[in-house]
């Protein structure tokens, strides 16, 4: 296997560009996880299921509206809202009663919801693959440095930074964000000054769920929508959040970039075990900085 | 449970387990063997999580590596079977040490998330390395020594090894070392303050847990004659964790009870429904809400010291 010639071919750049659009999805989903982990201190294993529901719901919305650009854009908004509603039910219905418990219990509770939601998706949508075709508006490619990049990937590349800026504004510049950060550090104190911490947690969980659903809806046209798409994603999200630094939005962005790029380049270098490269990057980062690349903002 | 009743109960349990293959049909004997080795796996995990307080979320990977180690030696090398049964668990122990070294500096939740992630890396490599591990097909038709190849033979082998390992782990948690790791679980700062090398003890506990998890994997090879990558998938790691929780994490025999319940339920459910996740998820939710100390925890109550968030 000639690693060098693989790496420096013309395919590399387009692989990087395509890898970057997947990175966007990883970032959107992981930022939701990071948010929930940062404020509620739950590594939400059900996050992958929410992402999967986002993809399936997007498919259903498009079927319901009969396709076309409008149906597609509507699906990208409605599907995440459906997922956010599921998140609201989970948080208010179950998690809110258990915040006093050991964190292990909360993690296992999220796992039990991952199991339940996984089977509910199977019941509602059946075990078959689904796929969404990109509407005519997004078909075709743009030329970037003489290389073709599909318009849809370009669209994703634009959305990623928008979400990052939006989240940064919400967390750092709004009152709600400031309260959420305070609640993460000392919920009791925030409660004592008369703020309803429960609703802050609910809002955070709903926003995190929305992001998971958005990621699922956005990736739906690029992959087979299938049962089991939640499984690998949850591990990738975990790693991204870990190397970024807990709750740090820019850290999550950086983590997604490292993870996504080592993944797409790894596949070029060594197709069979390219999957190992992001993990090696993660281990390398953690040996140097055990608490993640950027400092935790909380 | 009153202390005086324990030896009698244990004797009755052993007698029942010894008699099982003579009263049960073939398939049920096989299920009983699976129950035993899964119980061993759950008990080994509990050593790390219940007794040491480490969030060992990738435990199934040690089970898998133990199984693959044994299976590969049996199929690929001309070496005698006892070597195979040593190689599997030792490989699991070494992997446990390596993963522990990477994760040990991290706090609880980070530790757990990284364990689960590194475990899934091992899964992915096994899943794709067709030329060595058989990839997603796994390895089938593994040659097992004649003496333990029959259903009864493999059952008694499993029973013997499980009993010995569980006894060994029981002695370990009752030893001074066991008291130290429980002290670390309850308050690492205080343990460090009285001069305990916290990381070293945690690593030792991880290696022991990984080793016995690997033994359970080797037993799986004997009972099943095959290995496949899904036995080390991260969802199974959490399923083993559920067994510990269901039986009672802060009791020694809790995981044994939990593993029995889950394995039997799973066998039963697989006949009647394809929605095992729904069943397991519902049970888990109910246990977390109503029985946080597990089934045995109802009798032997020992809630751990309350943790500080995210520590």
Short mmCIF file of C-alpha atoms in Angstrom, two decimals, chain B residues 27-265:
data_model
loop_
_atom_site.label_atom_id
_atom_site.label_comp_id
_atom_site.label_asym_id
_atom_site.label_seq_id
_atom_site.Cartn_x
_atom_site.Cartn_y
_atom_site.Cartn_z
CA UNK B 27 -30.88 -26.46 25.23
CA UNK B 28 -31.60 -25.44 28.80
CA UNK B 29 -28.23 -26.78 29.91
CA UNK B 30 -26.65 -24.54 27.29
CA UNK B 31 -28.67 -21.56 28.53
CA UNK B 32 -27.60 -22.34 32.10
CA UNK B 33 -23.95 -22.28 31.02
CA UNK B 34 -24.49 -18.91 29.33
CA UNK B 35 -26.13 -17.62 32.51
CA UNK B 36 -23.13 -18.72 34.56
CA UNK B 37 -20.48 -17.15 32.37
CA UNK B 38 -22.49 -13.95 31.96
CA UNK B 39 -22.82 -13.82 35.73
CA UNK B 40 -19.04 -14.12 35.96
CA UNK B 41 -18.73 -11.25 33.49
CA UNK B 42 -21.15 -9.07 35.46
CA UNK B 43 -19.39 -9.86 38.74
CA UNK B 44 -16.05 -8.89 37.21
CA UNK B 45 -17.49 -5.59 36.01
CA UNK B 46 -18.90 -4.94 39.45
CA UNK B 47 -15.40 -5.21 40.89
CA UNK B 48 -14.50 -2.08 38.91
CA UNK B 49 -17.74 -0.20 39.11
CA UNK B 50 -19.43 -1.23 42.35
CA UNK B 51 -16.33 -1.80 44.48
CA UNK B 52 -13.80 0.64 43.03
CA UNK B 53 -16.23 3.27 41.78
CA UNK B 54 -14.68 3.44 38.30
CA UNK B 55 -17.11 4.01 35.46
CA UNK B 56 -16.00 1.03 33.42
CA UNK B 57 -18.39 1.46 30.51
CA UNK B 58 -16.54 -0.62 27.95
CA UNK B 59 -16.37 -3.87 29.84
CA UNK B 60 -17.72 -6.11 27.07
CA UNK B 61 -14.54 -5.47 25.14
CA UNK B 62 -12.53 -7.48 27.68
CA UNK B 63 -15.05 -10.28 27.40
CA UNK B 64 -14.67 -10.12 23.62
CA UNK B 65 -10.87 -9.97 23.68
CA UNK B 66 -10.77 -12.89 26.10
CA UNK B 67 -12.98 -14.88 23.75
CA UNK B 68 -11.06 -13.90 20.60
CA UNK B 69 -7.72 -14.60 22.26
CA UNK B 70 -8.81 -18.11 23.18
CA UNK B 71 -10.52 -18.70 19.85
CA UNK B 72 -7.53 -17.55 17.80
CA UNK B 73 -5.04 -19.68 19.71
CA UNK B 74 -7.32 -22.71 19.38
CA UNK B 75 -7.90 -22.27 15.64
CA UNK B 76 -4.66 -20.73 14.39
CA UNK B 77 -1.87 -22.14 16.53
CA UNK B 78 -1.00 -25.72 17.32
CA UNK B 79 -0.70 -24.86 20.98
CA UNK B 80 -2.51 -26.91 23.63
CA UNK B 81 -5.89 -25.78 24.93
CA UNK B 82 -4.72 -24.66 28.41
CA UNK B 83 -2.48 -22.10 26.71
CA UNK B 84 -5.52 -20.78 24.84
CA UNK B 85 -7.43 -20.39 28.09
CA UNK B 86 -4.56 -18.36 29.51
CA UNK B 87 -3.93 -16.22 26.45
CA UNK B 88 -7.51 -14.91 26.27
CA UNK B 89 -7.81 -13.59 29.83
CA UNK B 90 -4.22 -12.30 29.84
CA UNK B 91 -4.84 -10.38 26.63
CA UNK B 92 -7.95 -8.90 28.24
CA UNK B 93 -5.94 -7.93 31.34
CA UNK B 94 -3.24 -6.25 29.23
CA UNK B 95 -5.82 -4.34 27.21
CA UNK B 96 -7.52 -3.33 30.43
CA UNK B 97 -4.23 -1.95 31.71
CA UNK B 98 -3.56 -0.01 28.49
CA UNK B 99 -7.05 1.50 28.39
CA UNK B 100 -6.80 2.22 32.09
CA UNK B 101 -3.50 4.06 31.63
CA UNK B 102 -5.10 6.30 28.99
CA UNK B 103 -8.29 6.96 30.95
CA UNK B 104 -7.20 6.96 34.59
CA UNK B 105 -6.32 10.64 34.71
CA UNK B 106 -9.83 11.65 33.72
CA UNK B 107 -12.73 12.30 36.04
CA UNK B 108 -15.56 9.81 36.42
CA UNK B 109 -17.81 10.71 33.52
CA UNK B 110 -14.94 11.41 31.15
CA UNK B 111 -13.34 8.14 32.21
CA UNK B 112 -16.51 6.25 31.38
CA UNK B 113 -17.09 7.97 28.07
CA UNK B 114 -13.52 7.34 26.98
CA UNK B 115 -13.62 3.69 28.06
CA UNK B 116 -16.74 3.14 26.00
CA UNK B 117 -15.15 4.90 23.03
CA UNK B 118 -11.83 3.05 23.15
CA UNK B 119 -13.78 -0.17 23.53
CA UNK B 120 -15.67 0.58 20.36
CA UNK B 121 -12.38 1.21 18.58
CA UNK B 122 -11.33 -2.34 19.49
CA UNK B 123 -14.73 -3.54 18.28
CA UNK B 124 -14.26 -1.70 14.97
CA UNK B 125 -10.82 -3.22 14.41
CA UNK B 126 -12.11 -6.73 15.15
CA UNK B 127 -15.12 -6.04 12.93
CA UNK B 128 -12.96 -5.11 9.94
CA UNK B 129 -9.85 -7.24 10.25
CA UNK B 130 -11.16 -10.06 8.09
CA UNK B 131 -7.84 -11.80 7.59
CA UNK B 132 -7.17 -12.13 11.32
CA UNK B 133 -10.45 -12.06 13.23
CA UNK B 134 -12.87 -13.12 10.51
CA UNK B 135 -14.43 -9.65 10.51
CA UNK B 136 -18.17 -9.42 11.03
CA UNK B 137 -18.55 -13.15 10.35
CA UNK B 138 -16.64 -13.98 13.49
CA UNK B 139 -14.95 -17.37 13.94
CA UNK B 140 -16.99 -20.55 13.94
CA UNK B 141 -16.40 -24.22 14.57
CA UNK B 142 -13.65 -23.62 17.11
CA UNK B 143 -12.03 -26.92 18.11
CA UNK B 144 -12.70 -27.54 21.79
CA UNK B 145 -10.89 -30.34 23.72
CA UNK B 146 -13.10 -33.46 23.76
CA UNK B 147 -13.39 -33.59 27.54
CA UNK B 148 -15.31 -30.30 27.66
CA UNK B 149 -16.92 -30.30 24.22
CA UNK B 150 -20.21 -31.99 25.05
CA UNK B 151 -23.07 -29.85 26.43
CA UNK B 152 -22.68 -31.43 29.86
CA UNK B 153 -18.91 -31.21 29.73
CA UNK B 154 -18.93 -27.54 28.78
CA UNK B 155 -21.53 -26.83 31.45
CA UNK B 156 -19.48 -28.43 34.20
CA UNK B 157 -16.33 -26.72 32.95
CA UNK B 158 -18.14 -23.38 33.00
CA UNK B 159 -19.54 -24.07 36.44
CA UNK B 160 -16.15 -25.02 37.85
CA UNK B 161 -14.30 -22.07 36.39
CA UNK B 162 -17.06 -19.61 37.28
CA UNK B 163 -17.22 -20.90 40.85
CA UNK B 164 -13.44 -20.65 41.25
CA UNK B 165 -13.31 -17.15 39.75
CA UNK B 166 -16.24 -15.87 41.76
CA UNK B 167 -14.64 -17.30 44.91
CA UNK B 168 -11.36 -15.62 44.00
CA UNK B 169 -13.11 -12.29 43.47
CA UNK B 170 -14.97 -12.72 46.74
CA UNK B 171 -11.66 -13.18 48.52
CA UNK B 172 -10.24 -10.17 46.72
CA UNK B 173 -13.01 -7.81 47.81
CA UNK B 174 -12.70 -9.13 51.39
CA UNK B 175 -8.92 -8.73 51.43
CA UNK B 176 -7.11 -5.60 52.60
CA UNK B 177 -6.79 -4.67 48.92
CA UNK B 178 -10.56 -4.93 48.59
CA UNK B 179 -11.04 -2.64 51.58
CA UNK B 180 -8.67 -0.11 50.06
CA UNK B 181 -10.50 0.04 46.74
CA UNK B 182 -13.81 0.44 48.56
CA UNK B 183 -12.25 3.24 50.53
CA UNK B 184 -11.19 4.86 47.26
CA UNK B 185 -14.70 4.50 45.92
CA UNK B 186 -16.22 6.16 48.97
CA UNK B 187 -13.74 9.00 49.17
CA UNK B 188 -10.69 9.16 46.92
CA UNK B 189 -9.39 12.33 48.51
CA UNK B 190 -9.41 10.84 52.00
CA UNK B 191 -7.84 7.63 50.71
CA UNK B 192 -5.04 9.64 49.13
CA UNK B 193 -4.64 11.64 52.32
CA UNK B 194 -3.94 8.53 54.39
CA UNK B 195 -1.22 7.51 51.95
CA UNK B 196 -3.00 5.21 49.51
CA UNK B 197 -1.70 5.28 45.95
CA UNK B 198 -5.15 5.82 44.44
CA UNK B 199 -4.26 5.47 40.75
CA UNK B 200 -2.21 2.34 41.31
CA UNK B 201 -5.03 0.62 43.18
CA UNK B 202 -7.55 1.71 40.57
CA UNK B 203 -5.36 0.34 37.80
CA UNK B 204 -4.93 -2.93 39.68
CA UNK B 205 -8.70 -3.21 40.08
CA UNK B 206 -9.16 -2.55 36.37
CA UNK B 207 -6.67 -5.24 35.44
CA UNK B 208 -8.33 -7.76 37.76
CA UNK B 209 -11.77 -6.89 36.39
CA UNK B 210 -10.47 -7.13 32.81
CA UNK B 211 -8.84 -10.48 33.51
CA UNK B 212 -11.99 -12.08 34.92
CA UNK B 213 -14.04 -10.52 32.14
CA UNK B 214 -11.63 -12.25 29.76
CA UNK B 215 -12.14 -15.55 31.57
CA UNK B 216 -15.87 -15.20 30.96
CA UNK B 217 -15.06 -14.67 27.27
CA UNK B 218 -12.95 -17.85 27.16
CA UNK B 219 -15.84 -19.77 28.69
CA UNK B 220 -18.09 -18.36 25.98
CA UNK B 221 -15.83 -20.01 23.39
CA UNK B 222 -16.21 -23.35 25.15
CA UNK B 223 -19.99 -23.09 25.37
CA UNK B 224 -20.69 -21.52 21.99
CA UNK B 225 -17.80 -22.84 19.82
CA UNK B 226 -17.83 -19.48 18.07
CA UNK B 227 -17.06 -15.81 18.59
CA UNK B 228 -18.44 -12.74 16.84
CA UNK B 229 -17.69 -9.02 17.14
CA UNK B 230 -21.07 -8.01 18.54
CA UNK B 231 -20.24 -9.64 21.86
CA UNK B 232 -17.96 -6.67 22.49
CA UNK B 233 -20.19 -3.93 21.09
CA UNK B 234 -20.69 -1.01 23.46
CA UNK B 235 -24.41 -1.62 23.86
CA UNK B 236 -23.56 -5.00 25.37
CA UNK B 237 -21.17 -3.30 27.79
CA UNK B 238 -24.06 -1.23 29.06
CA UNK B 239 -26.28 -4.29 29.15
CA UNK B 240 -23.81 -5.94 31.54
CA UNK B 241 -23.89 -2.77 33.57
CA UNK B 242 -27.67 -3.11 33.74
CA UNK B 243 -27.21 -6.63 35.11
CA UNK B 244 -25.07 -5.22 37.93
CA UNK B 245 -27.59 -2.49 38.62
CA UNK B 246 -30.58 -4.80 38.49
CA UNK B 247 -29.09 -7.28 40.94
CA UNK B 248 -27.54 -4.67 43.18
CA UNK B 249 -24.27 -2.95 42.56
CA UNK B 250 -23.16 -2.64 46.13
CA UNK B 251 -23.65 -6.29 46.96
CA UNK B 252 -21.29 -9.04 45.89
CA UNK B 253 -23.86 -11.47 44.49
CA UNK B 254 -26.14 -8.81 43.03
CA UNK B 255 -24.61 -8.96 39.54
CA UNK B 256 -25.02 -12.74 39.62
CA UNK B 257 -28.75 -12.33 40.21
CA UNK B 258 -29.03 -9.54 37.64
CA UNK B 259 -27.19 -11.53 34.98
CA UNK B 260 -29.41 -14.56 35.54
CA UNK B 261 -32.57 -12.47 35.22
CA UNK B 262 -31.46 -10.61 32.10
CA UNK B 263 -30.07 -13.64 30.24
CA UNK B 264 -33.16 -15.74 30.96
CA UNK B 265 -35.45 -12.87 29.98
#
